[in-house]
PDB file of C-alpha atoms in Angstrom:
ATOM      1  CA  ARG V  17     -24.091 -77.003 -56.622  1.00  0.00           C
ATOM      2  CA  ALA V  18     -21.257 -78.615 -54.549  1.00  0.00           C
ATOM      3  CA  VAL V  19     -19.526 -74.977 -54.846  1.00  0.00           C
ATOM      4  CA  GLY V  20     -22.626 -73.202 -53.511  1.00  0.00           C
ATOM      5  CA  HIS V  21     -23.105 -75.886 -50.644  1.00  0.00           C
ATOM      6  CA  LEU V  22     -19.435 -75.329 -49.385  1.00  0.00           C
ATOM      7  CA  GLY V  23     -19.833 -71.608 -49.497  1.00  0.00           C
ATOM      8  CA  TRP V  24     -23.089 -71.691 -47.472  1.00  0.00           C
ATOM      9  CA  ALA V  25     -21.372 -74.205 -45.020  1.00  0.00           C
ATOM     10  CA  ALA V  26     -18.446 -71.439 -44.590  1.00  0.00           C
ATOM     11  CA  GLY V  27     -20.890 -68.807 -43.864  1.00  0.00           C
ATOM     12  CA  ALA V  28     -20.145 -66.587 -47.017  1.00  0.00           C
ATOM     13  CA  ARG V  29     -23.897 -66.215 -48.019  1.00  0.00           C
ATOM     14  CA  PRO V  30     -24.909 -62.614 -47.365  1.00  0.00           C
ATOM     15  CA  ASP V  31     -28.294 -63.608 -45.902  1.00  0.00           C
ATOM     16  CA  THR V  32     -27.040 -65.836 -43.135  1.00  0.00           C
ATOM     17  CA  PRO V  33     -28.368 -64.557 -39.892  1.00  0.00           C
ATOM     18  CA  GLY V  34     -24.948 -64.484 -37.936  1.00  0.00           C
ATOM     19  CA  THR V  35     -23.158 -62.586 -40.956  1.00  0.00           C
ATOM     20  CA  GLU V  36     -24.173 -58.873 -39.548  1.00  0.00           C
ATOM     21  CA  LEU V  37     -22.748 -59.709 -36.104  1.00  0.00           C
ATOM     22  CA  ASP V  38     -19.610 -61.469 -37.473  1.00  0.00           C
ATOM     23  CA  ALA V  39     -18.900 -58.458 -39.385  1.00  0.00           C
ATOM     24  CA  GLN V  40     -18.333 -56.217 -36.155  1.00  0.00           C
ATOM     25  CA  PRO V  41     -16.638 -58.190 -33.473  1.00  0.00           C
ATOM     26  CA  GLY V  42     -14.561 -55.412 -31.976  1.00  0.00           C
ATOM     27  CA  ARG V  43     -17.886 -53.432 -31.283  1.00  0.00           C
ATOM     28  CA  SER V  44     -19.352 -56.437 -29.468  1.00  0.00           C
ATOM     29  CA  MET V  45     -16.205 -57.299 -27.208  1.00  0.00           C
ATOM     30  CA  ALA V  46     -15.918 -53.570 -26.410  1.00  0.00           C
ATOM     31  CA  SER V  47     -19.534 -53.418 -24.984  1.00  0.00           C
ATOM     32  CA  HIS V  48     -19.063 -56.567 -23.000  1.00  0.00           C
ATOM     33  CA  ALA V  49     -15.957 -55.127 -21.448  1.00  0.00           C
ATOM     34  CA  ALA V  50     -17.445 -51.754 -20.418  1.00  0.00           C
ATOM     35  CA  GLY V  51     -20.492 -53.636 -18.762  1.00  0.00           C
ATOM     36  CA  SER V  52     -17.961 -56.010 -16.868  1.00  0.00           C
ATOM     37  CA  ASP V  53     -15.964 -52.962 -15.595  1.00  0.00           C
ATOM     38  CA  GLU V  54     -19.258 -51.095 -14.542  1.00  0.00           C
ATOM     39  CA  SER V  55     -20.279 -54.211 -12.468  1.00  0.00           C
ATOM     40  CA  ARG V  56     -16.915 -54.462 -10.962  1.00  0.00           C
ATOM     41  CA  ILE V  57     -16.968 -50.758  -9.731  1.00  0.00           C
ATOM     42  CA  ARG V  58     -20.496 -51.178  -8.222  1.00  0.00           C
ATOM     43  CA  GLU V  59     -19.139 -54.243  -6.457  1.00  0.00           C
ATOM     44  CA  LEU V  60     -16.121 -52.466  -5.048  1.00  0.00           C
ATOM     45  CA  HIS V  61     -18.580 -49.419  -3.899  1.00  0.00           C
ATOM     46  CA  THR V  62     -20.741 -51.867  -2.132  1.00  0.00           C
ATOM     47  CA  GLY V  63     -17.749 -53.545  -0.596  1.00  0.00           C
ATOM     48  CA  MET V  64     -16.276 -50.417   0.476  1.00  0.00           C
ATOM     49  CA  ALA V  65     -19.350 -49.116   2.165  1.00  0.00           C
ATOM     50  CA  GLU V  66     -19.999 -52.356   4.033  1.00  0.00           C
ATOM     51  CA  ALA V  67     -16.202 -52.185   5.456  1.00  0.00           C
ATOM     52  CA  LEU V  68     -16.863 -48.562   6.475  1.00  0.00           C
ATOM     53  CA  ASP V  69     -20.205 -49.498   8.241  1.00  0.00           C
ATOM     54  CA  ALA V  70     -18.327 -52.403  10.019  1.00  0.00           C
ATOM     55  CA  ASP V  71     -15.720 -50.171  11.076  1.00  0.00           C
ATOM     56  CA  ARG V  72     -18.305 -47.797  12.360  1.00  0.00           C
ATOM     57  CA  ARG V  73     -20.043 -50.429  14.348  1.00  0.00           C
ATOM     58  CA  LYS V  74     -16.964 -51.785  15.714  1.00  0.00           C
ATOM     59  CA  VAL V  75     -15.933 -48.506  17.168  1.00  0.00           C
ATOM     60  CA  GLU V  76     -19.438 -47.879  18.305  1.00  0.00           C
ATOM     61  CA  ILE V  77     -19.339 -51.264  20.336  1.00  0.00           C
ATOM     62  CA  ASN V  78     -15.981 -50.548  21.640  1.00  0.00           C
ATOM     63  CA  ASP V  79     -16.833 -47.329  23.005  1.00  0.00           C
ATOM     64  CA  ALA V  80     -20.060 -48.522  24.714  1.00  0.00           C
ATOM     65  CA  LYS V  81     -17.868 -51.189  26.368  1.00  0.00           C
ATOM     66  CA  MET V  82     -15.417 -48.684  27.574  1.00  0.00           C
ATOM     67  CA  ARG V  83     -18.465 -46.532  29.189  1.00  0.00           C
ATOM     68  CA  ALA V  84     -19.979 -49.554  30.622  1.00  0.00           C
ATOM     69  CA  VAL V  85     -16.783 -50.693  32.233  1.00  0.00           C
ATOM     70  CA  ALA V  86     -16.171 -46.927  33.537  1.00  0.00           C
ATOM     71  CA  GLN V  87     -19.437 -46.747  34.964  1.00  0.00           C
ATOM     72  CA  ARG V  88     -19.064 -50.169  36.708  1.00  0.00           C
ATOM     73  CA  VAL V  89     -22.469 -51.543  35.699  1.00  0.00           C
ATOM     74  CA  ASP V  90     -23.641 -55.003  36.149  1.00  0.00           C
ATOM     75  CA  TYR V  91     -23.795 -57.678  33.489  1.00  0.00           C
ATOM     76  CA  ASP V  92     -27.470 -56.824  32.201  1.00  0.00           C
ATOM     77  CA  GLN V  93     -26.846 -53.367  31.962  1.00  0.00           C
ATOM     78  CA  PHE V  94     -23.259 -53.833  30.148  1.00  0.00           C
ATOM     79  CA  CYS V  95     -25.282 -56.360  27.540  1.00  0.00           C
ATOM     80  CA  HIS V  96     -27.918 -53.253  27.269  1.00  0.00           C
ATOM     81  CA  MET V  97     -25.463 -50.868  26.434  1.00  0.00           C
ATOM     82  CA  VAL V  98     -23.562 -52.895  23.917  1.00  0.00           C
ATOM     83  CA  ALA V  99     -26.815 -53.807  22.111  1.00  0.00           C
ATOM     84  CA  GLY V 100     -27.658 -50.046  21.875  1.00  0.00           C
ATOM     85  CA  ALA V 101     -24.494 -48.780  20.862  1.00  0.00           C
ATOM     86  CA  HIS V 102     -25.563 -47.644  17.645  1.00  0.00           C
ATOM     87  CA  LEU V 103     -28.495 -45.614  19.063  1.00  0.00           C
ATOM     88  CA  LYS V 104     -28.178 -41.736  19.120  1.00  0.00           C
ATOM     89  CA  PRO V 105     -29.718 -39.662  21.940  1.00  0.00           C
ATOM     90  CA  VAL V 106     -32.443 -37.422  20.680  1.00  0.00           C
ATOM     91  CA  LYS V 107     -33.303 -33.635  22.020  1.00  0.00           C
ATOM     92  CA  PRO V 108     -36.123 -33.659  24.146  1.00  0.00           C
ATOM     93  CA  LEU V 109     -39.062 -31.597  22.848  1.00  0.00           C
ATOM     94  CA  ASP V 110     -40.723 -29.019  25.273  1.00  0.00           C
ATOM     95  CA  LYS V 111     -44.531 -28.469  25.636  1.00  0.00           C
ATOM     96  CA  ASP V 112     -44.336 -25.087  24.158  1.00  0.00           C
ATOM     97  CA  ALA V 113     -42.528 -26.166  21.018  1.00  0.00           C
ATOM     98  CA  ALA V 114     -44.959 -29.033  20.542  1.00  0.00           C
ATOM     99  CA  SER V 115     -47.865 -26.816  20.651  1.00  0.00           C
ATOM    100  CA  ARG V 116     -46.661 -24.402  18.034  1.00  0.00           C
ATOM    101  CA  ASP V 117     -47.519 -24.549  14.435  1.00  0.00           C
ATOM    102  CA  PHE V 118     -45.496 -26.533  11.934  1.00  0.00           C
ATOM    103  CA  SER V 119     -43.284 -24.068   9.993  1.00  0.00           C
ATOM    104  CA  TYR V 120     -42.896 -25.989   6.898  1.00  0.00           C
ATOM    105  CA  PHE V 121     -39.136 -26.096   6.709  1.00  0.00           C
ATOM    106  CA  VAL V 122     -38.757 -22.373   6.631  1.00  0.00           C
ATOM    107  CA  MET V 123     -36.033 -20.603   8.654  1.00  0.00           C
ATOM    108  CA  PRO V 124     -37.274 -19.967  12.502  1.00  0.00           C
ATOM    109  CA  GLY V 125     -38.368 -16.532  13.137  1.00  0.00           C
ATOM    110  CA  THR V 126     -36.278 -13.903  14.800  1.00  0.00           C
ATOM    111  CA  THR V 127     -38.270 -14.076  18.192  1.00  0.00           C
ATOM    112  CA  ALA V 128     -36.328 -16.227  20.598  1.00  0.00           C
ATOM    113  CA  LEU V 129     -37.592 -17.730  23.970  1.00  0.00           C
ATOM    114  CA  ALA V 130     -35.973 -15.715  26.701  1.00  0.00           C
ATOM    115  CA  PRO V 131     -34.171 -17.817  29.322  1.00  0.00           C
ATOM    116  CA  PRO V 132     -35.434 -18.405  32.787  1.00  0.00           C
ATOM    117  CA  PRO V 133     -34.217 -15.824  35.235  1.00  0.00           C
ATOM    118  CA  THR V 134     -33.005 -18.338  37.718  1.00  0.00           C
ATOM    119  CA  VAL V 135     -29.492 -19.319  38.535  1.00  0.00           C
ATOM    120  CA  ASP V 136     -28.409 -22.857  37.338  1.00  0.00           C
ATOM    121  CA  PRO V 137     -26.906 -24.773  40.493  1.00  0.00           C
ATOM    122  CA  LEU V 138     -25.205 -27.081  38.022  1.00  0.00           C
ATOM    123  CA  SER V 139     -22.999 -24.638  36.413  1.00  0.00           C
ATOM    124  CA  ALA V 140     -22.591 -22.015  39.150  1.00  0.00           C
ATOM    125  CA  PRO V 141     -22.388 -23.426  42.670  1.00  0.00           C
ATOM    126  CA  ALA V 142     -20.771 -20.307  43.890  1.00  0.00           C
ATOM    127  CA  ALA V 143     -23.548 -18.148  43.036  1.00  0.00           C
ATOM    128  CA  LEU V 144     -26.086 -20.345  44.990  1.00  0.00           C
ATOM    129  CA  ARG V 145     -23.792 -20.334  47.818  1.00  0.00           C
ATOM    130  CA  SER V 146     -24.047 -16.436  48.002  1.00  0.00           C
ATOM    131  CA  ALA V 147     -27.825 -16.658  47.849  1.00  0.00           C
ATOM    132  CA  PRO V 148     -29.823 -15.276  50.762  1.00  0.00           C
ATOM    133  CA  ALA V 149     -31.593 -17.907  52.922  1.00  0.00           C
ATOM    134  CA  SER V 150     -35.256 -17.715  53.488  1.00  0.00           C
ATOM    135  CA  PRO V 151     -36.172 -16.003  56.615  1.00  0.00           C
ATOM    136  CA  GLY V 152     -38.239 -17.840  59.169  1.00  0.00           C
ATOM    137  CA  GLY V 153     -40.456 -20.790  57.867  1.00  0.00           C
ATOM    138  CA  GLY V 154     -40.797 -19.372  54.360  1.00  0.00           C
ATOM    139  CA  GLY V 155     -38.432 -21.687  52.655  1.00  0.00           C
ATOM    140  CA  ARG V 156     -40.504 -24.596  54.163  1.00  0.00           C
ATOM    141  CA  ALA V 157     -43.597 -23.415  52.992  1.00  0.00           C
ATOM    142  CA  ALA V 158     -42.215 -23.012  49.568  1.00  0.00           C
ATOM    143  CA  GLU V 159     -40.883 -26.665  49.496  1.00  0.00           C
ATOM    144  CA  ALA V 160     -44.162 -27.819  50.361  1.00  0.00           C
ATOM    145  CA  SER V 161     -45.676 -26.072  47.595  1.00  0.00           C
ATOM    146  CA  THR V 162     -43.032 -27.372  45.145  1.00  0.00           C
ATOM    147  CA  SER V 163     -42.904 -30.871  46.417  1.00  0.00           C
ATOM    148  CA  ALA V 164     -46.588 -31.918  45.597  1.00  0.00           C
ATOM    149  CA  GLY V 165     -45.483 -32.872  41.979  1.00  0.00           C
ATOM    150  CA  PHE V 166     -42.405 -34.804  43.014  1.00  0.00           C
ATOM    151  CA  LYS V 167     -42.272 -38.726  43.303  1.00  0.00           C
ATOM    152  CA  VAL V 168     -39.476 -40.582  44.835  1.00  0.00           C
ATOM    153  CA  PRO V 169     -36.763 -41.499  42.436  1.00  0.00           C
ATOM    154  CA  LYS V 170     -36.185 -44.984  41.785  1.00  0.00           C
ATOM    155  CA  SER V 171     -33.077 -44.533  39.864  1.00  0.00           C
ATOM    156  CA  GLY V 172     -30.233 -42.191  39.134  1.00  0.00           C
ATOM    157  CA  LEU V 173     -31.680 -41.649  35.674  1.00  0.00           C
ATOM    158  CA  GLU V 174     -35.096 -40.461  37.036  1.00  0.00           C
ATOM    159  CA  PHE V 175     -33.335 -38.346  39.541  1.00  0.00           C
ATOM    160  CA  HIS V 176     -31.095 -36.758  37.058  1.00  0.00           C
ATOM    161  CA  LYS V 177     -34.169 -36.179  34.918  1.00  0.00           C
ATOM    162  CA  VAL V 178     -36.287 -34.416  37.284  1.00  0.00           C
ATOM    163  CA  TRP V 179     -33.287 -32.440  38.982  1.00  0.00           C
ATOM    164  CA  ARG V 180     -32.225 -30.993  35.653  1.00  0.00           C
ATOM    165  CA  ARG V 181     -35.822 -30.094  34.384  1.00  0.00           C
ATOM    166  CA  GLN V 182     -37.907 -29.435  37.459  1.00  0.00           C
ATOM    167  CA  CYS V 183     -35.632 -28.637  40.318  1.00  0.00           C
ATOM    168  CA  LYS V 184     -34.715 -24.757  39.134  1.00  0.00           C
ATOM    169  CA  THR V 185     -35.074 -23.111  42.614  1.00  0.00           C
ATOM    170  CA  GLN V 186     -33.543 -23.853  45.971  1.00  0.00           C
ATOM    171  CA  PRO V 187     -36.891 -24.877  47.549  1.00  0.00           C
ATOM    172  CA  ALA V 188     -37.477 -27.321  44.807  1.00  0.00           C
ATOM    173  CA  ARG V 189     -33.961 -28.911  45.195  1.00  0.00           C
ATOM    174  CA  ALA V 190     -34.439 -29.079  48.904  1.00  0.00           C
ATOM    175  CA  ALA V 191     -37.764 -30.642  48.707  1.00  0.00           C
ATOM    176  CA  TYR V 192     -36.653 -33.194  46.188  1.00  0.00           C
ATOM    177  CA  MET V 193     -33.778 -34.237  48.154  1.00  0.00           C
ATOM    178  CA  ARG V 194     -35.920 -34.883  51.260  1.00  0.00           C
ATOM    179  CA  LEU V 195     -37.781 -37.700  49.384  1.00  0.00           C
ATOM    180  CA  VAL V 196     -34.701 -39.531  48.818  1.00  0.00           C
ATOM    181  CA  ASP V 197     -34.165 -42.126  51.700  1.00  0.00           C
ATOM    182  CA  THR V 198     -30.430 -41.078  52.360  1.00  0.00           C
ATOM    183  CA  GLN V 199     -29.645 -44.927  53.274  1.00  0.00           C
ATOM    184  CA  LEU V 200     -30.728 -45.540  49.797  1.00  0.00           C
ATOM    185  CA  ILE V 201     -28.634 -43.092  47.859  1.00  0.00           C
ATOM    186  CA  PRO V 202     -25.948 -45.683  46.877  1.00  0.00           C
ATOM    187  CA  THR V 203     -28.903 -47.677  45.307  1.00  0.00           C
ATOM    188  CA  VAL V 204     -30.497 -45.147  43.522  1.00  0.00           C
ATOM    189  CA  PHE V 205     -27.295 -43.931  41.850  1.00  0.00           C
ATOM    190  CA  GLN V 206     -26.139 -47.504  41.290  1.00  0.00           C
ATOM    191  CA  SER V 207     -25.412 -46.515  37.448  1.00  0.00           C
ATOM    192  CA  GLU V 208     -25.853 -42.930  36.866  1.00  0.00           C
ATOM    193  CA  PHE V 209     -24.253 -40.151  38.763  1.00  0.00           C
ATOM    194  CA  GLU V 210     -22.842 -37.188  36.897  1.00  0.00           C
ATOM    195  CA  PRO V 211     -20.453 -34.469  37.921  1.00  0.00           C
ATOM    196  CA  ASP V 212     -22.855 -31.825  37.191  1.00  0.00           C
ATOM    197  CA  VAL V 213     -25.350 -33.375  39.582  1.00  0.00           C
ATOM    198  CA  LEU V 214     -22.704 -33.721  42.435  1.00  0.00           C
ATOM    199  CA  ASP V 215     -22.120 -29.990  41.710  1.00  0.00           C
ATOM    200  CA  GLY V 216     -25.873 -29.202  42.104  1.00  0.00           C
ATOM    201  CA  ILE V 217     -26.317 -31.316  45.174  1.00  0.00           C
ATOM    202  CA  VAL V 218     -23.431 -29.691  47.164  1.00  0.00           C
ATOM    203  CA  ALA V 219     -24.483 -26.138  45.901  1.00  0.00           C
ATOM    204  CA  ALA V 220     -27.979 -26.703  47.261  1.00  0.00           C
ATOM    205  CA  LEU V 221     -27.000 -28.132  50.541  1.00  0.00           C
ATOM    206  CA  ALA V 222     -24.604 -24.902  50.873  1.00  0.00           C
ATOM    207  CA  ALA V 223     -27.567 -22.634  49.901  1.00  0.00           C
ATOM    208  CA  LEU V 224     -29.712 -24.396  52.519  1.00  0.00           C
ATOM    209  CA  LEU V 225     -27.385 -24.235  55.325  1.00  0.00           C
ATOM    210  CA  GLN V 226     -25.580 -20.969  54.785  1.00  0.00           C
ATOM    211  CA  PRO V 227     -22.418 -22.321  56.678  1.00  0.00           C
ATOM    212  CA  ALA V 228     -20.879 -19.033  57.352  1.00  0.00           C
ATOM    213  CA  GLY V 229     -23.454 -18.327  59.825  1.00  0.00           C
ATOM    214  CA  LEU V 230     -24.691 -21.561  60.756  1.00  0.00           C
ATOM    215  CA  ALA V 231     -23.257 -21.574  64.382  1.00  0.00           C
ATOM    216  CA  GLU V 232     -25.267 -18.160  65.028  1.00  0.00           C
ATOM    217  CA  ARG V 233     -28.385 -19.313  63.796  1.00  0.00           C
ATOM    218  CA  ALA V 234     -28.103 -22.737  65.891  1.00  0.00           C
ATOM    219  CA  ALA V 235     -27.566 -20.715  69.086  1.00  0.00           C
ATOM    220  CA  LYS V 236     -30.397 -18.498  68.287  1.00  0.00           C
ATOM    221  CA  ALA V 237     -32.706 -21.560  67.269  1.00  0.00           C
ATOM    222  CA  ALA V 238     -31.646 -23.718  70.313  1.00  0.00           C
ATOM    223  CA  GLU V 239     -32.454 -20.758  72.710  1.00  0.00           C
ATOM    224  CA  ALA V 240     -35.988 -20.034  71.124  1.00  0.00           C
ATOM    225  CA  GLY V 241     -36.890 -23.676  70.528  1.00  0.00           C
ATOM    226  CA  GLY V 242     -39.986 -24.466  68.864  1.00  0.00           C
ATOM    227  CA  ALA V 243     -40.634 -25.054  65.013  1.00  0.00           C
ATOM    228  CA  GLU V 244     -37.500 -23.056  63.871  1.00  0.00           C
ATOM    229  CA  ALA V 245     -35.130 -25.009  66.077  1.00  0.00           C
ATOM    230  CA  GLU V 246     -36.874 -28.497  64.369  1.00  0.00           C
ATOM    231  CA  GLU V 247     -36.420 -27.210  60.870  1.00  0.00           C
ATOM    232  CA  LEU V 248     -32.766 -26.364  61.465  1.00  0.00           C
ATOM    233  CA  GLY V 249     -32.426 -29.743  62.687  1.00  0.00           C
ATOM    234  CA  GLU V 250     -33.838 -31.151  59.982  1.00  0.00           C
ATOM    235  CA  ASP V 251     -31.697 -29.176  57.632  1.00  0.00           C
ATOM    236  CA  VAL V 252     -28.585 -30.188  59.505  1.00  0.00           C
ATOM    237  CA  HIS V 253     -29.400 -33.707  59.375  1.00  0.00           C
ATOM    238  CA  LEU V 254     -30.177 -33.470  55.607  1.00  0.00           C
ATOM    239  CA  ALA V 255     -26.707 -32.070  54.620  1.00  0.00           C
ATOM    240  CA  ALA V 256     -24.802 -34.489  57.083  1.00  0.00           C
ATOM    241  CA  SER V 257     -26.308 -37.370  55.733  1.00  0.00           C
ATOM    242  CA  TRP V 258     -26.374 -36.838  52.068  1.00  0.00           C
ATOM    243  CA  LEU V 259     -22.439 -35.831  52.197  1.00  0.00           C
ATOM    244  CA  GLN V 260     -21.690 -38.943  54.351  1.00  0.00           C
ATOM    245  CA  MET V 261     -23.617 -41.133  51.762  1.00  0.00           C
ATOM    246  CA  LEU V 262     -22.426 -39.532  48.465  1.00  0.00           C
ATOM    247  CA  PRO V 263     -19.036 -41.104  48.599  1.00  0.00           C
ATOM    248  CA  GLU V 264     -20.597 -44.595  48.897  1.00  0.00           C
ATOM    249  CA  VAL V 265     -21.838 -44.188  45.268  1.00  0.00           C
ATOM    250  CA  ASN V 266     -20.219 -46.382  42.450  1.00  0.00           C
ATOM    251  CA  LYS V 267     -19.393 -43.397  40.116  1.00  0.00           C
ATOM    252  CA  TYR V 268     -18.518 -40.923  43.150  1.00  0.00           C
ATOM    253  CA  GLU V 269     -14.574 -40.899  42.226  1.00  0.00           C
ATOM    254  CA  LEU V 270     -15.084 -40.195  38.830  1.00  0.00           C
ATOM    255  CA  ALA V 271     -17.675 -37.565  39.414  1.00  0.00           C
ATOM    256  CA  LEU V 272     -15.506 -35.883  41.857  1.00  0.00           C
ATOM    257  CA  GLU V 273     -12.629 -35.887  39.626  1.00  0.00           C
ATOM    258  CA  PHE V 274     -14.417 -33.959  37.042  1.00  0.00           C
ATOM    259  CA  CYS V 275     -16.607 -31.801  39.481  1.00  0.00           C
ATOM    260  CA  ALA V 276     -16.587 -27.682  39.041  1.00  0.00           C
ATOM    261  CA  ASP V 277     -13.698 -26.190  40.976  1.00  0.00           C
ATOM    262  CA  GLY V 278     -15.883 -24.757  43.825  1.00  0.00           C
ATOM    263  CA  THR V 279     -17.539 -28.050  44.711  1.00  0.00           C
ATOM    264  CA  ARG V 280     -14.614 -29.498  47.080  1.00  0.00           C
ATOM    265  CA  GLU V 281     -14.233 -26.154  48.559  1.00  0.00           C
ATOM    266  CA  ALA V 282     -18.055 -25.833  49.279  1.00  0.00           C
ATOM    267  CA  ALA V 283     -18.459 -29.350  50.717  1.00  0.00           C
ATOM    268  CA  GLY V 284     -15.416 -28.638  53.017  1.00  0.00           C
ATOM    269  CA  GLU V 285     -17.255 -25.432  54.341  1.00  0.00           C
ATOM    270  CA  ILE V 286     -20.117 -27.237  54.952  1.00  0.00           C
ATOM    271  CA  ILE V 287     -18.582 -30.036  56.926  1.00  0.00           C
ATOM    272  CA  ALA V 288     -16.429 -27.438  58.761  1.00  0.00           C
ATOM    273  CA  SER V 289     -19.845 -25.631  59.825  1.00  0.00           C
ATOM    274  CA  LEU V 290     -21.282 -28.979  60.992  1.00  0.00           C
ATOM    275  CA  ARG V 291     -18.472 -29.004  63.532  1.00  0.00           C
ATOM    276  CA  SER V 292     -20.214 -26.249  65.300  1.00  0.00           C
ATOM    277  CA  LYS V 293     -21.137 -26.718  69.113  1.00  0.00           C
ATOM    278  CA  GLY V 294     -24.823 -26.926  69.786  1.00  0.00           C
ATOM    279  CA  LEU V 295     -25.941 -28.520  66.416  1.00  0.00           C
ATOM    280  CA  ALA V 296     -26.165 -32.031  67.721  1.00  0.00           C
ATOM    281  CA  LYS V 297     -28.567 -30.613  70.565  1.00  0.00           C
ATOM    282  CA  LEU V 298     -31.059 -29.436  68.008  1.00  0.00           C
ATOM    283  CA  PRO V 299     -34.498 -31.150  68.461  1.00  0.00           C
ATOM    284  CA  ARG V 300     -35.485 -33.983  65.936  1.00  0.00           C
ATOM    285  CA  GLY V 301     -38.732 -35.159  67.093  1.00  0.00           C
ATOM    286  CA  SER V 302     -37.775 -38.584  68.504  1.00  0.00           C
ATOM    287  CA  GLU V 303     -34.910 -39.862  70.509  1.00  0.00           C
ATOM    288  CA  TRP V 304     -33.821 -42.151  67.694  1.00  0.00           C
ATOM    289  CA  LEU V 305     -33.499 -39.293  65.243  1.00  0.00           C
ATOM    290  CA  GLN V 306     -31.586 -37.287  67.953  1.00  0.00           C
ATOM    291  CA  GLN V 307     -29.118 -40.148  68.327  1.00  0.00           C
ATOM    292  CA  GLU V 308     -28.766 -40.410  64.652  1.00  0.00           C
ATOM    293  CA  LEU V 309     -27.794 -36.660  64.246  1.00  0.00           C
ATOM    294  CA  ARG V 310     -25.509 -36.967  67.069  1.00  0.00           C
ATOM    295  CA  GLU V 311     -23.678 -39.775  65.264  1.00  0.00           C
ATOM    296  CA  LEU V 312     -23.870 -37.857  62.008  1.00  0.00           C
ATOM    297  CA  LEU V 313     -21.942 -34.744  63.615  1.00  0.00           C
ATOM    298  CA  SER V 314     -19.365 -36.821  65.732  1.00  0.00           C
ATOM    299  CA  GLY V 315     -16.086 -35.909  65.304  1.00  0.00           C
ATOM    300  CA  ARG V 316     -14.777 -39.360  63.863  1.00  0.00           C
ATOM    301  CA  ALA V 317     -17.731 -39.332  61.524  1.00  0.00           C
ATOM    302  CA  LEU V 318     -17.062 -35.704  59.988  1.00  0.00           C
ATOM    303  CA  ASP V 319     -13.352 -36.405  59.784  1.00  0.00           C
ATOM    304  CA  GLU V 320     -14.183 -39.452  57.616  1.00  0.00           C
ATOM    305  CA  THR V 321     -16.400 -37.669  55.504  1.00  0.00           C
ATOM    306  CA  ALA V 322     -13.992 -34.766  54.753  1.00  0.00           C
ATOM    307  CA  ALA V 323     -11.286 -36.889  53.901  1.00  0.00           C
ATOM    308  CA  LYS V 324     -13.504 -38.232  51.074  1.00  0.00           C
ATOM    309  CA  TYR V 325     -14.174 -34.637  49.582  1.00  0.00           C
ATOM    310  CA  VAL V 326     -10.389 -33.789  49.382  1.00  0.00           C
TER     311      VAL V 326
END
């Protein structure tokens, strides 16, 4: 009885609950080690993903800060750009695409939308400079028909949006530019002014004035008088005031540096044509507007404007 008691205490009885586990100690240790390795691998993967995400976030924030500094924005806009550094732009959806039936993830059809038969002034200012001018008052009538849907832009972002989407023709561009108070151009483009928009504005002014024959048209208009002379005076005032105020925009130097090759040349041709005799005598409707036109076309003002487009 004493021997049986000692054997039971030592765990030698075959019916002891722990006997079967004690018989295979190596298997239990191996499974425990494998489970710990898997958990460590999962922890390493999680830590690596978090580190990569932190590095990506750091790069996005740094890029946003550099863009904000390059654009010379104020403190509030700087904070907004940094806070939205992780946001990605989405492609705009046109009305035609939105109205079409959903294709259920199949490949798109073979029929493609034909591009509009208009010349894009943002990429080809030289083509616009060679476009023929509208004879008589046809251009002004076309401007009146297209300006009905335009609103005065309150910011550079709004101007860029309307300019790129709706101002596809010369009358539309001229009508939209007339809505902007030229004295407020630096305020409108306080935070947004892209090189392609500078290209389009200069190209639109060149197509409006046609610098090569401006002096001859001014002489004929001054001799004939009437509505034709007043319209030409408005066009000259529009071009001179826009070219004078654009260099006052915050990002003008950066936009001029990356503008198209023909933009500087086109601006120089416009300014040179504004030196023609007789332009300052074109009627402007009031003595105050007439005096403003004479100041814009003075030799000193044109010299200062020309120096900013070199």
